[in-house]
């Protein structure tokens, strides 16, 4: 991978990790409210949080296989989030963050093969 792509790759990994940590730790009250508003069980919320934080940590490794697993996991969870927002007829403003994170995690997955 050339220097420019490697810089983008590393930047996306850091931004994704920080964003997930921020949303699931610092702004956890918002997550609790969102899952309540959408009438999702608390075990789904807790499992989602554990998986997202675990996958975000995996992005910070240098081993491409671990990074791929982390980005694939985040991609799956973000795709589920986008589908859930669409099924519940949320406004796009409510799920643009999910779409953005999905695109970032897919980009990390793609770049991990370079």
Coordinates of C-alpha atoms in Angstrom, one line a residue:
X1 CA 0.0 0.0 0.0
X2 CA 1.4 3.4 -0.9
X3 CA 2.0 6.1 1.7
X4 CA -1.2 8.1 0.9
X5 CA -3.5 5.1 1.0
X6 CA -1.8 3.9 4.2
X7 CA -2.4 7.3 5.8
X8 CA -6.1 7.2 4.8
X9 CA -6.4 3.6 6.1
X10 CA -4.8 4.5 9.5
X11 CA -6.9 7.7 9.8
X12 CA -10.1 5.8 9.1
X13 CA -9.2 3.2 11.7
X14 CA -8.6 5.8 14.4
X15 CA -11.7 7.9 13.6
X16 CA -13.9 4.7 13.6
X17 CA -12.5 3.6 17.0
X18 CA -12.8 7.0 18.6
X19 CA -16.4 7.5 17.2
X20 CA -17.6 4.1 18.5
X21 CA -16.0 4.7 21.9
X22 CA -17.5 8.2 22.1
X23 CA -21.1 7.0 21.2
X24 CA -21.1 3.8 23.3
X25 CA -19.3 5.2 26.4
X26 CA -19.4 9.0 26.6
X27 CA -23.0 9.3 25.1
X28 CA -24.4 6.0 26.5
X29 CA -27.5 7.8 27.8
X30 CA -28.4 8.6 24.1
X31 CA -27.9 4.9 23.2
X32 CA -30.2 3.8 26.0
X33 CA -32.9 6.2 24.9
X34 CA -32.6 5.3 21.3
X35 CA -33.0 1.6 22.0
X36 CA -35.9 2.3 24.3
X37 CA -37.6 4.5 21.6
X38 CA -37.3 1.7 19.1
X39 CA -38.5 -0.8 21.6
X40 CA -35.5 -3.0 21.3
X41 CA -34.6 -5.3 24.3
X42 CA -31.8 -4.3 26.6
X43 CA -29.9 -7.5 25.8
X44 CA -29.7 -6.4 22.2
X45 CA -28.4 -3.0 23.2
X46 CA -25.8 -4.6 25.5
X47 CA -24.7 -7.2 23.0
X48 CA -24.4 -4.6 20.3
X49 CA -22.3 -2.3 22.5
X50 CA -19.9 -5.2 23.5
X51 CA -19.5 -6.2 19.9
X52 CA -19.0 -2.7 18.6
X53 CA -16.4 -1.8 21.2
X54 CA -14.6 -5.1 20.6
X55 CA -14.6 -4.7 16.8
X56 CA -13.4 -1.1 17.2
X57 CA -10.5 -2.3 19.3
X58 CA -9.6 -4.8 16.6
X59 CA -9.2 -2.0 14.1
X60 CA -6.3 -0.7 16.1
X61 CA -4.2 -3.8 15.5
X62 CA -1.5 -3.9 12.8
X63 CA -2.4 -7.5 11.8
X64 CA -4.5 -7.2 8.6
X65 CA -6.6 -10.3 9.5
X66 CA -7.7 -8.8 12.9
X67 CA -8.4 -5.5 11.2
X68 CA -10.5 -7.3 8.6
X69 CA -12.5 -9.1 11.2
X70 CA -13.1 -5.9 13.1
X71 CA -14.2 -3.9 10.0
X72 CA -16.4 -6.8 8.8
X73 CA -18.1 -7.0 12.2
X74 CA -18.7 -3.2 12.3
X75 CA -20.0 -3.3 8.7
X76 CA -22.5 -6.0 9.7
X77 CA -23.7 -4.1 12.7
X78 CA -23.9 -0.8 10.8
X79 CA -25.9 -2.5 8.0
X80 CA -28.3 -3.9 10.6
X81 CA -28.6 -0.4 12.1
X82 CA -29.4 1.2 8.7
X83 CA -31.9 -1.5 7.9
X84 CA -33.6 -1.0 11.3
X85 CA -33.8 2.7 10.8
X86 CA -35.3 2.3 7.4
X87 CA -37.8 -0.3 8.6
X88 CA -38.9 2.0 11.5
X89 CA -39.1 4.9 9.0
X90 CA -36.6 7.1 10.8
X91 CA -35.7 10.4 9.2
X92 CA -32.4 10.2 7.3
X93 CA -30.9 12.7 9.7
X94 CA -31.3 10.1 12.5
X95 CA -29.4 7.4 10.7
X96 CA -26.8 9.3 8.6
X97 CA -24.2 8.4 11.3
X98 CA -24.9 4.7 10.7
X99 CA -24.5 5.1 6.9
X100 CA -21.3 7.0 7.4
X101 CA -19.9 4.4 9.8
X102 CA -20.9 1.7 7.4
X103 CA -19.1 3.4 4.5
X104 CA -16.0 3.9 6.7
X105 CA -15.9 0.3 7.9
X106 CA -16.3 -1.0 4.3
X107 CA -13.5 1.3 3.2
X108 CA -11.3 0.0 6.0
X109 CA -12.1 -3.6 4.9
X110 CA -11.3 -2.8 1.3
X111 CA -8.0 -1.0 2.1
X112 CA -6.9 -3.9 4.4
X113 CA -6.5 -6.0 1.3
X114 CA -4.1 -3.5 -0.4

